[in-house]
Amino acid sequence: MTRTLKPLILNTGALALTLILIYTGISAHDKLTWLMEVTPVIIVVPLLLATAKRYPLTPLLYTLIFFHAIILMVGGQYTYAKVPIGFEVQEWLGLSRNPYDKLGHFFQGLVPALVAREILVRGMYVRGRKMVAFLVCCVALAISAMYELIEWWAALAMGQGADDFLGTQGDQWDTQSDMFCALLGALTTVIFLARFHCRQLRRF
């Protein structure tokens, strides 16, 4: 990927996300829930653009961040418990609840784990693949736990108004299954993406 092509792709991706953000905001089921769900996108995308020249990331990481942002915005648009494609999957698999939020939590483990891996490997802060794998899983789980705490605080502050943001769908084990999905995402990074990621780190 040439030096001129990479900024073009980044800017195009950022423009696409901005348009999706506007559309989902206009058509959101609940504006406050949408705002809470898409806040990470509103913060991260400008930050990535501002740091792209000085701290460029691998194309793999940029791509996964792009898809994670879309998942967040669609979840915010409908609320996670009411995303239409989630109902389709629920029917296909015979599930008792809309599983779209689990996809979000899977990416909540996958992407932060890859970010942590990129920082640790590129900066040579840690030696040894096993230690890197262990630490990136710890980072992903820590972020997942922090998000669950934010959901708890939202529930305390908003009461019934936080139901759409929480998206528990009556599942008493929702917090635990959310973190398990994040762990699966982190393990996907260290088991299936690590080798390809290393090749990109050498190139970019």
XYZ file of N, CA and C in Angstrom:
612
model
N 0.855 -1.193 0.000
C 0.000 0.000 0.000
C 0.890 1.242 0.000
N 0.717 2.105 -0.991
C 1.576 3.272 -1.122
C 1.210 4.336 -0.099
N 2.139 5.299 0.050
C 1.916 6.371 1.025
C 0.737 7.253 0.637
N 0.493 7.399 -0.668
C -0.625 8.238 -1.106
C -1.950 7.484 -1.040
N -1.903 6.170 -1.253
C -3.129 5.377 -1.262
C -3.697 5.206 0.139
N -2.821 4.996 1.122
C -3.296 4.728 2.482
C -4.119 5.889 3.049
N -3.650 7.165 2.966
C -4.495 8.265 3.456
C -5.823 8.364 2.712
N -5.828 8.060 1.411
C -7.062 8.107 0.629
C -8.068 7.091 1.162
N -7.587 5.874 1.443
C -8.467 4.830 1.972
C -8.981 5.216 3.354
N -8.094 5.755 4.191
C -8.501 6.180 5.534
C -9.565 7.273 5.472
N -9.336 8.260 4.627
C -10.296 9.363 4.514
C -11.631 8.888 3.943
N -11.568 7.961 2.982
C -12.796 7.403 2.414
C -13.567 6.621 3.468
N -12.839 5.827 4.256
C -13.473 5.069 5.333
C -14.093 5.980 6.375
N -13.374 7.049 6.718
C -13.897 8.006 7.703
C -15.146 8.704 7.179
N -15.148 9.039 5.885
C -16.326 9.672 5.280
C -17.521 8.721 5.303
N -17.264 7.459 4.960
C -18.339 6.460 4.980
C -18.920 6.317 6.384
N -18.055 6.269 7.379
C -18.527 6.147 8.762
C -19.312 7.383 9.192
N -18.877 8.544 8.732
C -19.591 9.781 9.068
C -21.003 9.774 8.493
N -21.122 9.324 7.247
C -22.443 9.256 6.613
C -23.344 8.243 7.322
N -22.765 7.099 7.685
C -23.537 6.084 8.418
C -23.945 6.620 9.783
N -23.026 7.348 10.414
C -23.322 7.943 11.722
C -24.512 8.896 11.629
N -24.509 9.742 10.611
C -25.604 10.696 10.427
C -26.920 9.964 10.174
N -26.871 8.973 9.288
C -28.092 8.227 8.956
C -28.660 7.509 10.174
N -27.795 6.811 10.908
C -28.288 6.071 12.076
C -28.791 7.018 13.159
N -28.172 8.193 13.252
C -28.634 9.171 14.233
C -30.017 9.706 13.905
N -30.240 9.974 12.612
C -31.547 10.496 12.188
C -32.645 9.454 12.399
N -32.331 8.198 12.088
C -33.354 7.147 12.144
C -33.317 6.339 13.435
N -32.589 6.812 14.433
C -32.415 6.045 15.671
C -33.739 5.822 16.394
N -33.892 4.628 16.937
C -35.084 4.278 17.726
C -35.169 5.139 18.983
N -34.027 5.359 19.615
C -33.965 6.196 20.825
C -32.683 7.009 20.754
N -32.804 8.316 20.688
C -31.648 9.180 20.442
C -30.603 9.098 21.558
N -31.029 9.026 22.806
C -30.077 8.965 23.912
C -29.302 7.654 23.895
N -30.003 6.555 23.654
C -29.327 5.256 23.560
C -28.344 5.258 22.408
N -28.768 5.815 21.259
C -27.879 5.911 20.100
C -26.617 6.681 20.463
N -26.777 7.814 21.136
C -25.622 8.638 21.492
C -24.662 7.880 22.404
N -25.201 7.161 23.372
C -24.339 6.402 24.282
C -23.605 5.284 23.547
N -24.283 4.653 22.594
C -23.667 3.537 21.875
C -22.589 3.995 20.897
N -22.796 5.154 20.260
C -21.859 5.588 19.214
C -20.773 6.518 19.734
N -20.801 6.858 21.006
C -19.765 7.739 21.560
C -18.350 7.243 21.272
N -18.053 5.938 21.396
C -16.699 5.481 21.048
C -16.323 5.806 19.606
N -17.276 5.703 18.684
C -17.001 6.020 17.277
C -16.691 7.501 17.122
N -17.484 8.337 17.773
C -17.296 9.788 17.688
C -15.927 10.199 18.229
N -15.427 9.474 19.211
C -14.123 9.787 19.804
C -12.980 9.193 18.989
N -13.114 7.920 18.610
C -11.987 7.177 18.036
C -11.680 7.582 16.598
N -12.695 7.763 15.754
C -12.434 8.045 14.337
C -11.640 9.340 14.140
N -12.032 10.477 14.736
C -11.191 11.673 14.600
C -9.785 11.476 15.174
N -9.685 10.717 16.260
C -8.379 10.455 16.863
C -7.480 9.675 15.912
N -8.042 8.684 15.230
C -7.260 7.902 14.270
C -6.803 8.759 13.096
N -7.676 9.633 12.622
C -7.297 10.519 11.517
C -6.193 11.480 11.943
N -6.284 11.988 13.160
C -5.298 12.955 13.649
C -3.931 12.319 13.872
N -3.911 11.030 14.181
C -2.641 10.361 14.504
C -2.143 9.454 13.384
N -2.834 9.448 12.239
C -2.504 8.495 11.174
C -1.092 8.665 10.630
N -0.616 9.910 10.533
C 0.725 10.140 9.989
C 1.811 9.789 10.995
N 1.595 10.183 12.235
C 2.626 9.965 13.250
C 2.592 8.546 13.817
N 1.394 8.014 13.994
C 1.250 6.665 14.555
C 0.333 5.826 13.659
N 0.804 5.468 12.466
C -0.040 4.681 11.561
C -0.263 3.270 12.096
N -1.449 2.755 11.860
C -1.780 1.398 12.261
C -1.736 0.480 11.043
N -1.815 -0.801 11.277
C -1.822 -1.756 10.173
C -3.177 -1.709 9.463
N -3.195 -2.036 8.168
C -4.476 -2.090 7.452
C -5.472 -3.048 8.101
N -4.977 -4.158 8.640
C -5.862 -5.109 9.317
C -6.602 -4.437 10.468
N -5.885 -3.682 11.274
C -6.502 -3.034 12.431
C -7.482 -1.950 12.000
N -7.084 -1.138 11.010
C -8.007 -0.115 10.510
C -9.299 -0.753 9.989
N -9.164 -1.876 9.281
C -10.332 -2.550 8.707
C -11.267 -3.059 9.793
N -10.707 -3.694 10.817
C -11.538 -4.230 11.894
C -12.183 -3.114 12.717
N -11.470 -2.009 12.899
C -12.063 -0.855 13.580
C -13.250 -0.326 12.775
N -13.107 -0.305 11.453
C -14.185 0.152 10.573
C -15.444 -0.691 10.776
N -15.292 -2.013 10.748
C -16.455 -2.895 10.914
C -17.024 -2.828 12.332
N -16.139 -2.672 13.310
C -16.611 -2.537 14.686
C -17.450 -1.265 14.828
N -17.014 -0.194 14.185
C -17.765 1.066 14.243
C -19.158 0.896 13.639
N -19.245 0.167 12.536
C -20.548 -0.071 11.908
C -21.452 -0.876 12.836
N -20.888 -1.901 13.473
C -21.662 -2.710 14.421
C -22.208 -1.838 15.548
N -21.376 -0.946 16.063
C -21.812 -0.051 17.140
C -22.924 0.886 16.682
N -22.777 1.433 15.481
C -23.768 2.403 15.004
C -25.105 1.742 14.693
N -25.068 0.552 14.110
C -26.314 -0.172 13.841
C -26.983 -0.566 15.155
N -26.171 -1.005 16.121
C -26.709 -1.320 17.441
C -27.340 -0.111 18.098
N -26.730 1.044 17.911
C -27.287 2.271 18.461
C -28.550 2.714 17.747
N -28.611 2.453 16.451
C -29.773 2.859 15.662
C -31.047 2.131 16.106
N -30.944 0.817 16.228
C -32.132 0.017 16.554
C -32.253 -0.310 18.045
N -31.172 -0.166 18.794
C -30.884 -0.767 20.098
C -30.551 -2.231 19.834
N -29.578 -2.758 20.568
C -29.035 -4.085 20.271
C -30.091 -5.182 20.305
N -31.066 -5.046 21.171
C -32.085 -6.094 21.309
C -33.072 -6.109 20.150
N -33.033 -5.071 19.285
C -34.038 -4.963 18.228
C -33.434 -4.857 16.829
N -32.156 -5.179 16.670
C -31.533 -5.123 15.344
C -32.162 -6.203 14.455
N -32.696 -5.844 13.285
C -33.425 -6.808 12.453
C -32.638 -8.065 12.091
N -31.380 -7.914 11.695
C -30.622 -9.100 11.306
C -30.409 -10.036 12.492
N -30.408 -9.473 13.690
C -30.307 -10.302 14.885
C -31.521 -11.201 15.047
N -32.704 -10.670 14.696
C -33.920 -11.487 14.753
C -33.859 -12.616 13.727
N -33.260 -12.333 12.555
C -33.110 -13.374 11.536
C -32.227 -14.504 12.060
N -31.098 -14.132 12.658
C -30.189 -15.138 13.217
C -30.867 -15.892 14.357
N -31.613 -15.174 15.161
C -32.341 -15.802 16.267
C -33.286 -16.884 15.745
N -33.976 -16.577 14.653
C -34.915 -17.551 14.083
C -34.179 -18.727 13.454
N -33.091 -18.446 12.722
C -32.333 -19.513 12.071
C -31.777 -20.506 13.083
N -31.263 -19.983 14.184
C -30.594 -20.830 15.170
C -31.513 -21.284 16.299
N -32.752 -20.815 16.288
C -33.685 -21.198 17.335
C -33.293 -20.675 18.704
N -32.794 -19.446 18.750
C -32.341 -18.859 20.010
C -33.502 -18.203 20.746
N -33.309 -17.974 22.024
C -34.359 -17.361 22.842
C -34.241 -15.840 22.895
N -33.174 -15.268 22.313
C -32.958 -13.823 22.371
C -32.234 -13.371 21.115
N -32.302 -12.084 20.846
C -31.579 -11.486 19.726
C -30.083 -11.487 20.054
N -29.244 -12.166 19.226
C -27.828 -12.310 19.573
C -26.927 -11.202 19.036
N -27.502 -10.132 18.464
C -26.661 -9.106 17.841
C -25.685 -8.481 18.829
N -26.117 -8.315 20.090
C -25.223 -7.698 21.077
C -23.992 -8.554 21.327
N -24.118 -9.879 21.148
C -22.964 -10.758 21.352
C -21.922 -10.545 20.254
N -22.397 -10.210 19.044
C -21.458 -9.849 17.982
C -20.686 -8.599 18.376
N -21.401 -7.630 18.947
C -20.736 -6.410 19.411
C -19.694 -6.695 20.467
N -20.007 -7.581 21.401
C -19.051 -7.897 22.461
C -17.891 -8.750 21.943
N -18.147 -9.572 20.929
C -17.058 -10.310 20.284
C -16.044 -9.330 19.699
N -16.537 -8.327 18.988
C -15.639 -7.314 18.420
C -15.030 -6.445 19.509
N -15.731 -6.308 20.629
C -15.189 -5.551 21.755
C -13.970 -6.258 22.346
N -13.860 -7.554 22.122
C -12.660 -8.281 22.518
C -11.641 -8.345 21.401
N -12.118 -8.573 20.179
C -11.252 -8.729 19.010
C -10.414 -7.487 18.739
N -11.077 -6.333 18.646
C -10.384 -5.104 18.247
C -9.445 -4.573 19.332
N -9.884 -4.427 20.590
C -8.937 -3.986 21.621
C -7.742 -4.924 21.783
N -7.969 -6.227 21.603
C -6.850 -7.170 21.682
C -5.840 -6.894 20.574
N -6.336 -6.595 19.376
C -5.433 -6.311 18.263
C -4.722 -4.979 18.473
N -5.428 -3.998 19.022
C -4.792 -2.714 19.347
C -3.673 -2.931 20.359
N -3.967 -3.680 21.412
C -2.958 -3.956 22.442
C -1.778 -4.708 21.851
N -2.069 -5.667 20.985
C -0.990 -6.446 20.365
C -0.109 -5.555 19.491
N -0.744 -4.659 18.753
C 0.019 -3.765 17.886
C 0.942 -2.864 18.707
N 0.448 -2.343 19.805
C 1.262 -1.479 20.662
C 2.408 -2.262 21.292
N 2.108 -3.430 21.822
C 3.126 -4.226 22.518
C 4.207 -4.727 21.574
N 3.795 -5.220 20.405
C 4.764 -5.794 19.461
C 5.549 -4.699 18.759
N 4.869 -3.680 18.280
C 5.564 -2.607 17.566
C 6.534 -1.865 18.485
N 6.122 -1.643 19.716
C 6.985 -0.947 20.661
C 7.994 -1.838 21.353
N 7.915 -3.153 21.085
C 8.818 -4.144 21.692
C 8.828 -4.034 23.214
N 7.628 -3.825 23.782
C 7.513 -3.715 25.234
C 7.551 -5.076 25.919
N 7.166 -6.105 25.184
C 7.100 -7.453 25.752
C 7.752 -8.423 24.784
N 8.519 -9.351 25.318
C 9.142 -10.387 24.492
C 8.468 -11.721 24.773
N 8.287 -12.479 23.720
C 7.671 -13.790 23.864
C 6.220 -13.781 23.423
N 5.895 -14.664 22.473
C 4.540 -14.684 21.917
C 3.486 -15.043 22.957
N 3.830 -15.959 23.855
C 2.851 -16.385 24.858
C 2.512 -15.247 25.822
N 3.527 -14.481 26.211
C 3.274 -13.361 27.109
C 2.455 -12.278 26.413
N 2.763 -12.022 25.137
C 1.978 -11.051 24.370
C 0.520 -11.500 24.294
N 0.314 -12.783 23.991
C -1.046 -13.318 23.890
C -1.792 -13.181 25.215
N -1.110 -13.493 26.303
C -1.734 -13.391 27.622
C -2.122 -11.952 27.932
N -1.227 -11.020 27.670
C -1.483 -9.620 28.009
C -2.593 -9.016 27.160
N -2.634 -9.357 25.869
C -3.687 -8.768 25.035
C -5.064 -9.302 25.447
N -5.117 -10.553 25.878
C -6.389 -11.086 26.396
C -6.785 -10.373 27.690
N -5.796 -10.095 28.532
C -6.071 -9.359 29.778
C -6.598 -7.962 29.483
N -5.997 -7.290 28.513
C -6.448 -5.946 28.139
C -7.886 -5.989 27.625
N -8.171 -6.951 26.751
C -9.519 -7.065 26.190
C -10.554 -7.319 27.280
N -10.231 -8.200 28.218
C -11.163 -8.494 29.307
C -11.319 -7.299 30.248
N -10.238 -6.560 30.459
C -10.321 -5.365 31.308
C -11.242 -4.324 30.683
N -11.133 -4.138 29.368
C -12.001 -3.180 28.677
C -13.448 -3.655 28.716
N -13.645 -4.961 28.526
C -14.994 -5.517 28.602
C -15.595 -5.309 29.990
N -14.794 -5.557 31.021
C -15.270 -5.358 32.396
C -15.601 -3.892 32.653
N -14.771 -2.986 32.128
C -15.030 -1.558 32.298
C -16.347 -1.164 31.635
N -16.611 -1.741 30.468
C -17.862 -1.445 29.774
C -19.059 -1.948 30.578
N -18.914 -3.119 31.202
C -20.002 -3.640 32.034
C -20.239 -2.736 33.248
N -19.175 -2.162 33.789
C -19.329 -1.208 34.893
C -20.063 0.051 34.429
N -19.744 0.497 33.210
C -20.438 1.664 32.657
C -21.928 1.367 32.510
N -22.247 0.148 32.050
C -23.655 -0.241 31.937
C -24.330 -0.233 33.308
N -23.631 -0.702 34.310
C -24.170 -0.715 35.673
C -24.433 0.705 36.163
N -23.453 1.599 35.937
C -23.625 2.999 36.342
C -24.806 3.629 35.605
N -24.949 3.306 34.310
C -26.072 3.834 33.533
C -27.398 3.355 34.107
N -27.424 2.085 34.520
C -28.647 1.535 35.107
C -28.991 2.244 36.415
N -27.966 2.532 37.226
C -28.205 3.231 38.488
C -28.678 4.660 38.255
N -28.104 5.306 37.248
C -28.420 6.711 36.993
C -29.754 6.900 36.279
N -30.078 5.974 35.365
C -31.239 6.167 34.499
C -32.420 5.268 34.841
N -32.193 4.268 35.672
C -33.285 3.367 36.028
C -33.812 2.623 34.818
N -35.136 2.624 34.642
C -35.764 1.925 33.516
C -35.332 2.501 32.174
N -34.915 3.767 32.175
C -34.500 4.398 30.933
C -33.246 3.804 30.338
N -32.522 3.013 31.116
C -31.281 2.405 30.626
C -31.505 1.040 30.004
N -32.748 0.563 29.956
C -33.018 -0.790 29.469
C -32.518 -1.012 28.050
N -32.766 -0.037 27.154
C -32.326 -0.189 25.767
C -30.807 -0.197 25.663
N -30.145 0.591 26.510
C -28.681 0.631 26.499
C -28.103 -0.670 27.039
N -28.723 -1.219 28.080
C -28.228 -2.457 28.682
C -28.461 -3.646 27.761
N -29.627 -3.747 27.194
C -29.928 -4.817 26.245
C -29.814 -6.213 26.819
N -30.152 -6.398 28.087
C -29.992 -7.719 28.714
C -31.024 -8.725 28.229
N -32.169 -8.252 27.768
C -33.250 -9.107 27.268
C -33.657 -10.166 28.296
N -33.611 -9.787 29.565
C -34.036 -10.697 30.620
C -33.047 -11.787 30.971
N -31.834 -11.709 30.452
C -30.819 -12.739 30.696
C -30.050 -12.400 31.972
N -30.186 -13.243 32.998
C -29.502 -12.963 34.262
C -27.983 -13.128 34.154
N -27.534 -13.851 33.133
C -26.097 -14.065 32.932
C -25.554 -13.195 31.800
N -26.232 -12.113 31.494
C -25.840 -11.280 30.356
C -24.427 -10.728 30.509
N -24.084 -10.253 31.694
C -22.743 -9.690 31.919
C -21.669 -10.735 31.680
N -21.873 -11.933 32.220
C -20.880 -12.994 32.078
C -20.749 -13.439 30.619
N -21.880 -13.571 29.928
C -21.813 -14.003 28.528
C -21.220 -12.909 27.644
N -21.459 -11.643 27.992
C -20.830 -10.540 27.259
C -19.311 -10.630 27.357
N -18.813 -10.850 28.564
C -17.365 -10.928 28.762
C -16.792 -12.186 28.120
N -17.566 -13.268 28.107
C -17.109 -14.485 27.442
C -16.967 -14.252 25.940
N -17.924 -13.536 25.349
C -17.830 -13.208 23.923
C -16.616 -12.326 23.642
N -16.329 -11.393 24.543
C -15.133 -10.558 24.395
C -13.873 -11.410 24.472
N -13.868 -12.392 25.365
C -12.721 -13.299 25.466
C -12.558 -14.099 24.180
N -13.663 -14.573 23.606
C -13.586 -15.295 22.334
C -13.004 -14.400 21.241
N -13.387 -13.124 21.240
C -12.824 -12.191 20.275
C -11.331 -12.015 20.459
N -10.898 -11.888 21.711
C -9.469 -11.740 21.994
C -8.704 -12.993 21.591
N -9.271 -14.163 21.864
C -8.620 -15.423 21.488
C -8.547 -15.568 19.970
N -9.554 -15.059 19.273
C -9.510 -15.066 17.810
C -8.323 -14.254 17.311
N -8.072 -13.123 17.962
C -6.914 -12.301 17.601
C -5.614 -13.062 17.788
N -5.420 -13.656 18.961
C -4.118 -14.260 19.267
C -3.924 -15.604 18.572
N -5.003 -16.306 18.250
C -4.864 -17.629 17.636
C -4.890 -17.559 16.114
N -5.813 -16.782 15.563
C -6.026 -16.809 14.120
C -5.461 -15.601 13.372
N -5.316 -14.464 14.036
C -4.882 -13.252 13.338
C -3.437 -12.863 13.613
N -2.819 -13.466 14.626
C -1.491 -13.022 15.073
C -0.441 -13.125 13.975
N -0.410 -14.239 13.260
C 0.631 -14.425 12.237
C 0.474 -13.408 11.109
N -0.751 -13.241 10.630
C -0.999 -12.254 9.575
C -0.699 -10.844 10.075
N -1.051 -10.588 11.327
C -0.786 -9.283 11.929
C 0.712 -9.005 11.986
N 1.500 -10.015 12.332
C 2.960 -9.845 12.385
C 3.522 -9.489 11.018
N 2.994 -10.123 9.970
C 3.466 -9.801 8.619
C 3.156 -8.349 8.275
N 1.975 -7.887 8.658
C 1.625 -6.494 8.376
C 2.464 -5.527 9.205
N 2.783 -5.906 10.431
C 3.633 -5.046 11.255
C 5.013 -4.871 10.631
N 5.521 -5.917 9.992
C 6.830 -5.808 9.321
C 6.746 -4.919 8.086
N 5.597 -4.927 7.423
C 5.443 -4.155 6.183
C 5.052 -2.705 6.445
N 4.259 -2.485 7.492
C 3.714 -1.144 7.729
C 4.194 -0.581 9.059
